[in-house]
Coordinates of C-alpha atoms in Angstrom, one line a residue:
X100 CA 55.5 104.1 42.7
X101 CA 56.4 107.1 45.3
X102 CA 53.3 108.9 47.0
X103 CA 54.4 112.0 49.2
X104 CA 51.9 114.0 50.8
X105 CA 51.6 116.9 52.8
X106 CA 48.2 117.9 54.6
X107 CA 47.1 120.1 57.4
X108 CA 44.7 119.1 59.8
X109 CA 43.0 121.6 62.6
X110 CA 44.6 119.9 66.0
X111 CA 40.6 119.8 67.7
X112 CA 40.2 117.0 65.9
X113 CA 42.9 114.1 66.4
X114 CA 40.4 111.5 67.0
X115 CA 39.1 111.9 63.6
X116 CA 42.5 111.4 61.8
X117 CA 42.9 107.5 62.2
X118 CA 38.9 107.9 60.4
X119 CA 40.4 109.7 57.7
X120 CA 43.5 108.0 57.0
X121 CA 42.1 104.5 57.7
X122 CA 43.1 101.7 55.7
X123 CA 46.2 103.8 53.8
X124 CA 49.4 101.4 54.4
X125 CA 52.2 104.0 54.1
X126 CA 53.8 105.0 58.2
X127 CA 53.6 108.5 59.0
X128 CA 54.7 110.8 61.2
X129 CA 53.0 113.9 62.6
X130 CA 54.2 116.9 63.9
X131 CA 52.0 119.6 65.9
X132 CA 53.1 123.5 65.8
X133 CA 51.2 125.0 69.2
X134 CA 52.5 128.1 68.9
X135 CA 52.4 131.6 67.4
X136 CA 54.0 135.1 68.2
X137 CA 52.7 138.5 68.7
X138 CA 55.3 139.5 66.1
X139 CA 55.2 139.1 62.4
X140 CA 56.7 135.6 61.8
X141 CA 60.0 135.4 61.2
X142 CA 62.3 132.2 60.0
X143 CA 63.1 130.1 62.8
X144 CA 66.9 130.0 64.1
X145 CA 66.3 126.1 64.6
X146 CA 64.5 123.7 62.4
X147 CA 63.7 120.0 63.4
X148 CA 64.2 117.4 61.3
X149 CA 63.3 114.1 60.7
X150 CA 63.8 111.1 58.7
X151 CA 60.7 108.6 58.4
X152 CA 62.0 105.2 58.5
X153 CA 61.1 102.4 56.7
X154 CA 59.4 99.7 59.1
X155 CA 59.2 96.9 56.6
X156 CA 62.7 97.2 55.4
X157 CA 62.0 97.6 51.4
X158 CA 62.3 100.1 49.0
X159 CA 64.6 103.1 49.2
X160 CA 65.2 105.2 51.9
X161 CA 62.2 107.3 53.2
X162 CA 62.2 111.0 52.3
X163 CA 63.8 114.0 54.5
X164 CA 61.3 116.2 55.3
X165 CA 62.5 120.0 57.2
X166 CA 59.8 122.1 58.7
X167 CA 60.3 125.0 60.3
X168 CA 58.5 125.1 64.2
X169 CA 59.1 126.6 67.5
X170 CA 57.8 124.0 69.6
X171 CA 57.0 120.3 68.0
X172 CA 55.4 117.2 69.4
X173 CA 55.8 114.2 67.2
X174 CA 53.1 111.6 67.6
X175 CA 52.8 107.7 65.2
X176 CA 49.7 106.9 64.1
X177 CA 49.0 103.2 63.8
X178 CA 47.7 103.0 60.5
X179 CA 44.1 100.8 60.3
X180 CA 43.7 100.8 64.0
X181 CA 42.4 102.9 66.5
X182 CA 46.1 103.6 68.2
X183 CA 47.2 106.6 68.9
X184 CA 50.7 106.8 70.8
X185 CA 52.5 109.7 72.2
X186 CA 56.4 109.4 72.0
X187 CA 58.0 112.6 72.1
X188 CA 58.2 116.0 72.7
X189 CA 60.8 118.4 71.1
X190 CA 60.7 121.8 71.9
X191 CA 63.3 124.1 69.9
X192 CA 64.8 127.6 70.9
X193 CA 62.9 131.0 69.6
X194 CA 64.0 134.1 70.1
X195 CA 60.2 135.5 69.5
X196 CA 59.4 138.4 72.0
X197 CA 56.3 136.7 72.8
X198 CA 55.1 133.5 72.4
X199 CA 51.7 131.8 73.6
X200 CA 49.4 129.3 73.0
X201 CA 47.9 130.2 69.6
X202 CA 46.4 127.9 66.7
X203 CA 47.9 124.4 65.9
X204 CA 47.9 122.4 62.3
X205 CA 48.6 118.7 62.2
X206 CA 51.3 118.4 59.0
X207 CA 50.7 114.5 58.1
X208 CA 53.8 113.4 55.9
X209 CA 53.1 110.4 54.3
X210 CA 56.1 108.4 53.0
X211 CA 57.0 106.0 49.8
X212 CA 54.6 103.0 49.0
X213 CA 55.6 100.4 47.1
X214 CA 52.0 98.9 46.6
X215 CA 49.1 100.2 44.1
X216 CA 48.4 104.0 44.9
X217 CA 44.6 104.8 46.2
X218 CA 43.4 107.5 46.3
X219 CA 43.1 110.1 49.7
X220 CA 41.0 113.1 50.3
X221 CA 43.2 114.9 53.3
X222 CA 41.0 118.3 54.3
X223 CA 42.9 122.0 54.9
X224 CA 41.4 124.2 56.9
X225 CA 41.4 126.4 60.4
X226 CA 38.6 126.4 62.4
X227 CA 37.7 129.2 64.3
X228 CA 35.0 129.8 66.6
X229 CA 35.3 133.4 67.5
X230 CA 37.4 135.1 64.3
X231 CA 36.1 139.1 65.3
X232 CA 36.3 141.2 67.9
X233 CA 33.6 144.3 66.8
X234 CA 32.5 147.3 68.9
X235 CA 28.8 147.6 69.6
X236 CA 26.8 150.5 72.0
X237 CA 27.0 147.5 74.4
X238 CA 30.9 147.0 74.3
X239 CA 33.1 144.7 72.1
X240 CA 31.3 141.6 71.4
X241 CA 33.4 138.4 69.7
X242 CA 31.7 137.3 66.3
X243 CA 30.7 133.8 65.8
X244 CA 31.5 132.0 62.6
X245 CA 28.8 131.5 60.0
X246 CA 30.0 127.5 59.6
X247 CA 28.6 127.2 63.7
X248 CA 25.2 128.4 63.0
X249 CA 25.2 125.4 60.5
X250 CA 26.8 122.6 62.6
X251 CA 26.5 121.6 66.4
X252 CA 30.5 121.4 66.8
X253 CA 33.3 121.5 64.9
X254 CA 33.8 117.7 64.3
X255 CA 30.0 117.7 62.5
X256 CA 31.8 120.3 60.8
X257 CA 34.7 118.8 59.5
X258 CA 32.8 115.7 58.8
X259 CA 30.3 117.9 56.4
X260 CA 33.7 119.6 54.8
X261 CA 35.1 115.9 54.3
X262 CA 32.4 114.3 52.7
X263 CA 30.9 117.3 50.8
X264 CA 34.1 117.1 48.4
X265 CA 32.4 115.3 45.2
X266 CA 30.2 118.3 45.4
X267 CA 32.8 120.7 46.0
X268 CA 34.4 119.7 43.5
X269 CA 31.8 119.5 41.1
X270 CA 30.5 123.1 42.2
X271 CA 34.2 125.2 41.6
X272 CA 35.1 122.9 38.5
X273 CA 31.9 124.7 37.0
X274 CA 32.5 127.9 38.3
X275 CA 35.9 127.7 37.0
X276 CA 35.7 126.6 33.8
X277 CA 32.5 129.3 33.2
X278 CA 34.9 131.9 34.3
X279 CA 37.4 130.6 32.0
X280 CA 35.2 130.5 29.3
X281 CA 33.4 133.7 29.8
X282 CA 37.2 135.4 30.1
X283 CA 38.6 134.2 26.8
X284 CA 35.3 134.9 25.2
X285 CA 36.2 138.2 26.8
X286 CA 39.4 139.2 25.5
X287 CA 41.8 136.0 25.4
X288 CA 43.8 133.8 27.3
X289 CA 46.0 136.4 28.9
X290 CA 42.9 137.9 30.1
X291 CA 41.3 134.4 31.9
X292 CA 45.2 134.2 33.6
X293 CA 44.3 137.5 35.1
X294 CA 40.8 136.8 35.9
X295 CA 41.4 133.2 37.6
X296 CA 44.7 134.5 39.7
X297 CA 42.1 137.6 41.1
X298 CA 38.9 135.7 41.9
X299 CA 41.3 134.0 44.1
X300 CA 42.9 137.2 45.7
X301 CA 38.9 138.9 46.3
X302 CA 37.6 135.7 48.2
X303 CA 41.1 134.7 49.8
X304 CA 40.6 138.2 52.2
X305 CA 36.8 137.4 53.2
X306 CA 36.0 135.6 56.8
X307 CA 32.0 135.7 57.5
X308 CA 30.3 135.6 61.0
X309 CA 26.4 135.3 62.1
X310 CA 24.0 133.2 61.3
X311 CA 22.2 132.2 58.0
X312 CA 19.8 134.7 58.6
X313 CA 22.2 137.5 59.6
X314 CA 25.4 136.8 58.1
X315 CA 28.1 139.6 58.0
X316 CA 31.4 139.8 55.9
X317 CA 34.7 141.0 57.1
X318 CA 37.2 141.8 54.7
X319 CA 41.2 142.6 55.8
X320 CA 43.1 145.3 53.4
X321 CA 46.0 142.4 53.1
X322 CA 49.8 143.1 53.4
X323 CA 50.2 146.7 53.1
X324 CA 48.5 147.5 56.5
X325 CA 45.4 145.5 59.0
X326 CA 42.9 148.0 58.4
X327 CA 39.3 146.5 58.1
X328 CA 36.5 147.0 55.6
X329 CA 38.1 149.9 54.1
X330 CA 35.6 150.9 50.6
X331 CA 38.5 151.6 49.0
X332 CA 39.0 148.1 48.7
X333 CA 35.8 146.9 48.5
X334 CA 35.5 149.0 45.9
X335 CA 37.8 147.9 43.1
X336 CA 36.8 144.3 44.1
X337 CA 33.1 144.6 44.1
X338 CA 33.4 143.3 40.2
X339 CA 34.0 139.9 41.7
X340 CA 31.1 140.7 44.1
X341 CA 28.8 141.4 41.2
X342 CA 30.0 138.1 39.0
X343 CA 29.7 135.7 41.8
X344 CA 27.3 136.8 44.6
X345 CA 26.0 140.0 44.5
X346 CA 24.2 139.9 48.1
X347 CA 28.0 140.0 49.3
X348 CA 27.4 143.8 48.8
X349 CA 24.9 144.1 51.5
X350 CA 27.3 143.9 54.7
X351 CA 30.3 146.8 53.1
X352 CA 30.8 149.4 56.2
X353 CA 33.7 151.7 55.7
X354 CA 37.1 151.0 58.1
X355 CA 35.9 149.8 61.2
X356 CA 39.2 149.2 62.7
X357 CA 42.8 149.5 62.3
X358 CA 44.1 146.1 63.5
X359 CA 42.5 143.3 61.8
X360 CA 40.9 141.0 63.1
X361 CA 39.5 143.7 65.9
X362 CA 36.6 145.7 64.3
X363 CA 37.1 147.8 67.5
X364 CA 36.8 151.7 65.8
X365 CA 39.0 154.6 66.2
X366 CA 38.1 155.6 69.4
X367 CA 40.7 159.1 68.5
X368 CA 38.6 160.1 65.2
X369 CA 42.0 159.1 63.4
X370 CA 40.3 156.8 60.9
X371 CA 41.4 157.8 57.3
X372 CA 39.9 160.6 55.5
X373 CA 38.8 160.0 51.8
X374 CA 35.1 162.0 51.9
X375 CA 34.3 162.1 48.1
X376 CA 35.8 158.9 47.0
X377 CA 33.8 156.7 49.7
X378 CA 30.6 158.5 49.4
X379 CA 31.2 157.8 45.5
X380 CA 32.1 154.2 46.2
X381 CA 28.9 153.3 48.5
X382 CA 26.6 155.0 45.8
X383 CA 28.0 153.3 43.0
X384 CA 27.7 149.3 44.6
X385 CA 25.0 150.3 46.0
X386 CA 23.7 151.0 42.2
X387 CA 25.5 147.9 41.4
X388 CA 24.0 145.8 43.3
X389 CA 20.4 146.8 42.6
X390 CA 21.4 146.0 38.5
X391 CA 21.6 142.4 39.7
X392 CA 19.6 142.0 42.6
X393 CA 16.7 144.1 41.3
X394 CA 15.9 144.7 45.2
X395 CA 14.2 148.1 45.4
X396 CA 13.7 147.7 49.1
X397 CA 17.1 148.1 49.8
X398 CA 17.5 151.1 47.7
X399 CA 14.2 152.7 50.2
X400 CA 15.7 151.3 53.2
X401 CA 18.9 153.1 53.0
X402 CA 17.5 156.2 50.7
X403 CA 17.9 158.6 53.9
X404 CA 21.7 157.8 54.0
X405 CA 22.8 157.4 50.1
X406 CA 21.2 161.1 49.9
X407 CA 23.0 162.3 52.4
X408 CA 26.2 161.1 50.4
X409 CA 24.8 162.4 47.0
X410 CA 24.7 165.7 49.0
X411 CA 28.2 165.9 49.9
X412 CA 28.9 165.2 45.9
X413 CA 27.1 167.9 44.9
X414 CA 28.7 170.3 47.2
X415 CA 32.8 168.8 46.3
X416 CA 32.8 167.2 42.8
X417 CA 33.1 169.7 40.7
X418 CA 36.5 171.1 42.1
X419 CA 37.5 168.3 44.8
X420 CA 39.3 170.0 48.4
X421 CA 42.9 168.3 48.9
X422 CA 41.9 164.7 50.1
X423 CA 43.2 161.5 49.4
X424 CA 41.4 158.6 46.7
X425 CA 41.3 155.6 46.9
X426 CA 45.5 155.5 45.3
X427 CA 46.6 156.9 48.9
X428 CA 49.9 155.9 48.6
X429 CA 50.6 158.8 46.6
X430 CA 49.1 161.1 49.1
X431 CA 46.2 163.9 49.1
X432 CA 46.0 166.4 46.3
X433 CA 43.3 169.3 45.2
X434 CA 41.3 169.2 42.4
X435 CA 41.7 165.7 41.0
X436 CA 40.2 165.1 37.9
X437 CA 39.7 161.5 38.7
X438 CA 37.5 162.2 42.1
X439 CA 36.5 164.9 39.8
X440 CA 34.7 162.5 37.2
X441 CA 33.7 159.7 39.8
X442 CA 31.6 162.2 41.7
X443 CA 30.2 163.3 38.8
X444 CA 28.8 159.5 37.9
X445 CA 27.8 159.1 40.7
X446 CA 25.6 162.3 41.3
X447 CA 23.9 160.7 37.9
X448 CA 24.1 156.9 39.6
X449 CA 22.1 158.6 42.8
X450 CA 19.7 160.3 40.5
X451 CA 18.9 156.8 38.8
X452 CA 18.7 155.6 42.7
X453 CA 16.3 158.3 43.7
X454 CA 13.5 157.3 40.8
X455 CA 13.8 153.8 41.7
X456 CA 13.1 155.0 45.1
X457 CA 9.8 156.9 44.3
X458 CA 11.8 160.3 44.8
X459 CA 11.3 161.8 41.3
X460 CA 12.1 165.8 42.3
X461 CA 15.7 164.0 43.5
X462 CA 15.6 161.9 40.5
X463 CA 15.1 165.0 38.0
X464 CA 17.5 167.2 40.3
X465 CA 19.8 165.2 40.6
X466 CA 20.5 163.9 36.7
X467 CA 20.5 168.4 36.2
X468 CA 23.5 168.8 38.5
X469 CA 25.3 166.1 36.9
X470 CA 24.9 166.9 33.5
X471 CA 25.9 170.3 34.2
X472 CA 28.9 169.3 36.0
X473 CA 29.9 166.7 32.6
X474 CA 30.8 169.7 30.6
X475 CA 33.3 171.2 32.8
X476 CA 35.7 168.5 33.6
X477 CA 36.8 164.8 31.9
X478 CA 39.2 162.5 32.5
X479 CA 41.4 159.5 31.3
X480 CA 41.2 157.8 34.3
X481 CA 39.6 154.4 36.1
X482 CA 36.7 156.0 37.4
X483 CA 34.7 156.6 33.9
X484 CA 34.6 152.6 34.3
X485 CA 31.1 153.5 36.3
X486 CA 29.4 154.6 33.4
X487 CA 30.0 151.9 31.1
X488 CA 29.2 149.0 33.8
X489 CA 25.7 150.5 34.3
X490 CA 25.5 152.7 31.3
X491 CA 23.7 156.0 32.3
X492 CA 24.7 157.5 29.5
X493 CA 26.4 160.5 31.8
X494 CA 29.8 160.7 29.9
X495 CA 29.6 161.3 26.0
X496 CA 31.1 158.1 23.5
X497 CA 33.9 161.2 22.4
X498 CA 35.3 161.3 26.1
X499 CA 35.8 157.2 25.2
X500 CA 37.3 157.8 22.1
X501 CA 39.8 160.3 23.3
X502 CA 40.8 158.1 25.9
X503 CA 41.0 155.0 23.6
X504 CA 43.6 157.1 21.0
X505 CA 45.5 158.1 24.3
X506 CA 46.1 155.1 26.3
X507 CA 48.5 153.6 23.8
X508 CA 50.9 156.8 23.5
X509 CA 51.8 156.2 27.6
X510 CA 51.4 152.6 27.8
X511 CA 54.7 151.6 28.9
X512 CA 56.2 147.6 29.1
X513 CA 54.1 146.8 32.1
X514 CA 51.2 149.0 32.3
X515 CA 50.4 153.0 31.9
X516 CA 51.1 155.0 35.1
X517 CA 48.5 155.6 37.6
X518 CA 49.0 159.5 37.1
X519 CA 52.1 161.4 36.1
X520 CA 53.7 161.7 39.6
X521 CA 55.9 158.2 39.7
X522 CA 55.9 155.4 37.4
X523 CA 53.2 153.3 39.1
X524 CA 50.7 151.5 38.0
X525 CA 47.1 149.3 39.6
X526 CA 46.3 146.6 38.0
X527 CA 42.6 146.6 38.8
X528 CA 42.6 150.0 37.5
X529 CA 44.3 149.1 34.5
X530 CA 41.1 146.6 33.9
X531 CA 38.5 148.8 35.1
X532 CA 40.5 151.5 32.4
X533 CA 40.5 148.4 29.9
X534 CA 37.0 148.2 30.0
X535 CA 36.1 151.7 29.0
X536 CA 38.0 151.5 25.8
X537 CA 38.2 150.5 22.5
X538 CA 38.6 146.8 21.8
X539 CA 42.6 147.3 20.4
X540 CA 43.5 149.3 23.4
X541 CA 41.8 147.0 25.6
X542 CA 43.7 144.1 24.4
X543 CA 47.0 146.3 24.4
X544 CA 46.4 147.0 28.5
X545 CA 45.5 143.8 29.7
X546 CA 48.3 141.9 27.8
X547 CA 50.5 144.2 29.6
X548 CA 49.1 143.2 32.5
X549 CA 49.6 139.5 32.3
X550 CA 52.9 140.0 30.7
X551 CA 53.8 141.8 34.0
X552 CA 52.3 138.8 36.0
X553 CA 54.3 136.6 33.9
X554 CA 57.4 138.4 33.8
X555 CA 58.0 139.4 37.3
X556 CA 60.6 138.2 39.2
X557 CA 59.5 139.2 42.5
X558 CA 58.8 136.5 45.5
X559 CA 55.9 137.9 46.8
X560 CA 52.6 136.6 45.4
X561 CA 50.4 139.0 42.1
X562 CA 50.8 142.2 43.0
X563 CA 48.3 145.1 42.4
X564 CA 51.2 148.0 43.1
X565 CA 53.9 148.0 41.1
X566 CA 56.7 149.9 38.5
X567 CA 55.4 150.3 34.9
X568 CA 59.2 150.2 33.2
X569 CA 61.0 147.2 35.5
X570 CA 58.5 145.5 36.9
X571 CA 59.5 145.9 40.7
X572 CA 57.3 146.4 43.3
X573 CA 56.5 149.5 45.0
X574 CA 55.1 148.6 48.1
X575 CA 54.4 145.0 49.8
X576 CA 50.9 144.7 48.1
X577 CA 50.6 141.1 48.0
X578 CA 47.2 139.1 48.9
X579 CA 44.8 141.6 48.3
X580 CA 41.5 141.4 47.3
X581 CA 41.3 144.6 45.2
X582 CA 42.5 142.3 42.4
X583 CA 38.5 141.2 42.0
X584 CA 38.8 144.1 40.1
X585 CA 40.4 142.1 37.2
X586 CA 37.2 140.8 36.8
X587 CA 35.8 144.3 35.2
X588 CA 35.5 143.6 32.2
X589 CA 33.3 140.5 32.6
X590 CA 30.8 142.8 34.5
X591 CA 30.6 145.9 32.1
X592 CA 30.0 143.4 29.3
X593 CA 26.9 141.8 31.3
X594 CA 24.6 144.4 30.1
X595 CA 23.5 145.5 33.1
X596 CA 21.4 148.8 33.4
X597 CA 19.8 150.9 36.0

């Protein structure tokens, strides 16, 4: 019976590997990348190869294995022992601007065995001590990981990760098969394919630093550009936020660097501009949050500063100045109906906010304002999704029912159009749309959805950006964690009130 196995093994630990792989009979052969460049990786000109080689003479010929390096030291590991030998050290052209000393993996290939197959548990992981870079009044100050206030070093680490996989197992098996579950119960199997593929996406982008105590969360906008802890990307993944872990919430601050992983600032003022959505956007998971957390505290500790947004809302919802949303990539525009509607919500989200607070003149003026502002302006868009997750009631069932008899007539084979100015679509805001309507046209938008997830025959991985009539993508939007947002529907149909 053939076994081939791949692993990667974070190089501070090569003591540890004969521990780990003790006992399995099949020769190996490792080889360690210890480079990286400055620039975006590129395919190596060169690629080494090797050929393991049988030692005991039966049985076919040992697999090829080709991986792609810059610079590769190949080391044998004497199986049950404790010998570790150094033969050789290959180094391969680049043509790389720049190359340093960066992060190394161990890539453990494992060859046929003839004998009875046992079974291995091989860890993945990169361990980092020092992940961010963030400006403080003091300077820039590197951010610990979170796994360091836990553990002593890195091997007591890695020892914890190895032998914690029963329970790791056990643990995302249940969460799994609830999500599953709960997204079938939902609206069907296409929509579970959606929901499983963007849980992935939300936590794939997430590193966290400090300490038990003071933990903080960093979030990267993925693929498109570095920028870090954008809202408009928290935003439409807080529903993943909300279904999993709500205290996640508690650490969002808005773009706090261009160049992921360096939460260094803008030191020019040239951070991007989206006033009304992000003072929307904090409101509203701020209001989230409380529906789960039920922590008033926090709504008092931070009154001072959520008012001060309310009070920009008031003064540029009804008719929004030309600024960009949260859909930048099709540039600023005045008087959007979308930022129109979300502000509106959210003036009614803040008066909710301000009772809970003990500020009932807010409370009472600002429920007046918003009501006011309802019967001027509506619209077909994502951002109605608010008002159904935490149900205040702002935007009348008619509004809904409009919507749900319009969707279908611009539904197109992949998705309807973000707005009428190019053929795109988002599929988080197709879901956070979905969940706003009636239970036909839900069905019809999120089948569209996974049919386009399905269908594509693009490289890169789900894509949240992309052409309602062929499919293609628009942008490189791959990796991100906006699709958290897939998981809408799951949170409107908690119940949750405010």
């Amino acid at each position: 019976m053939f076994k081939f196995t791949l692993i990667l093994v974070s190089n501070v630990f090569p003591a540890t590997l004969t521990t780990l792989l003790n006992g399995n009979t099949a020769p190996l052969v490792i080889m360690l990348s210890t480079t990286k460049s400055s620039a975006k990786p590129k395919r190596p000109e060169q690629k080494f190869q090797t050929r393991l080689n049988s030692e005991t003479g039966t049985g076919p010929p040992l697999r090829k294995m080709v991986i792609p390096t810059r610079m590769v030291k190949t080391q044998s590991f004497a199986l049950g022992s404790s010998t570790v030998g150094l033969l050789k050290t290959h180094r391969t052209p680049t043509t790389a601007p720049s190359v340093m000393p960066g992060p190394c993996f161990l890539m453990v290939l494992i060859s046929a065995a003839w004998a009875l197959v046992q079974s291995r548990v091989f860890s993945i992981g990169l361990c980092q001590d020092e992940p961010i870079q963030y400006i403080a009044s003091s300077g820039i100050v590197p951010q610990t990981s979170l796994y360091l206030d836990y553990f002593d070093t890195q091997l007591d680490a890695l020892s914890f990760f190895q032998t914690d996989f029963a329970t790791a197992h056990e643990l995302l098996t249940a969460l799994n098969a609830q999500l599953q579950e709960d997204s079938v119960n939902a609206n069907g199997q296409n929509y579970a394919v959606l929901t499983t593929l963007g849980l992935r996406h939300a936590f794939g982008g997430i590193q966290w630093t400090g300490t038990e105590d003071a933990p903080l969360v960093w979030l990267k906008e993925m693929s498109f550009d570095d920028n870090m802890n954008t809202v408009d990307v928290i935003f439409p993944a807080h529903p993943a936020c909300i279904y999993t872990n709500a205290t996640i919430l508690n650490y969002s601050m808005h773009d706090i660097g261009s160049h992921y992983p360096n939460a260094t600032g803008y030191r020019a003022g040239n951070d991007e501009a989206m006033p009304l959505e992000e003072c929307g956007n904090m409101i509203i998971m701020t209001s989230m949050y409380y529906t789960v957390s039920k922590d008033t505290a926090y709504l008092k500790q931070h009154y001072r500063l959520l008012s001060q947004w309310a009070e920009y809302l008031v003064t540029d919802s009804l008719i929004p100045a030309n600024q960009a949303s949260t859909d930048d990539f099709e540039r600023p525009l005045s008087n959007q109906a979308n930022l129109a509607i979300k502000g509106i919500v959210w003036i009614q989200a803040m008066s909710v906010i301000a009772n809970l607070a003990g500020n009932t003149v807010d409370a009472t003026n600002y429920s007046s304002i918003a009501s006011n502002y309802v019967t001027d302006t509506w619209s077909l868009l994502y951002n109605a999704y608010a008002d159904k997750a935490l149900n205040p009631g702002i935007i009348p069932q008619s509004i809904y029912n409009q919507q749900s008899k319009f969707y279908p007539s611009v539904l197109e084979t992949f998705s309807i159009p973000v707005d009428t100015r190019h053929q795109w679509s988002k599929s988080d805001w197709q879901v956070w749309t979905a969940a706003t309507a009636s239970d036909s046209t839900r069905q019809d938008m999120i089948d569209a959805v996974a049919t386009w997830a399905a269908a594509t025959s693009e490289w890169l991985s789900f894509s949240d950006l992309y052409e309602t009539q062929t499919g293609a993508y628009v942008y490189q939007f791959a990796d991100r964690p906006v699709q958290g947002g897939l998981l809408a529907v799951l949170v409107a149909d908690m119940g949750l009130t405010v």
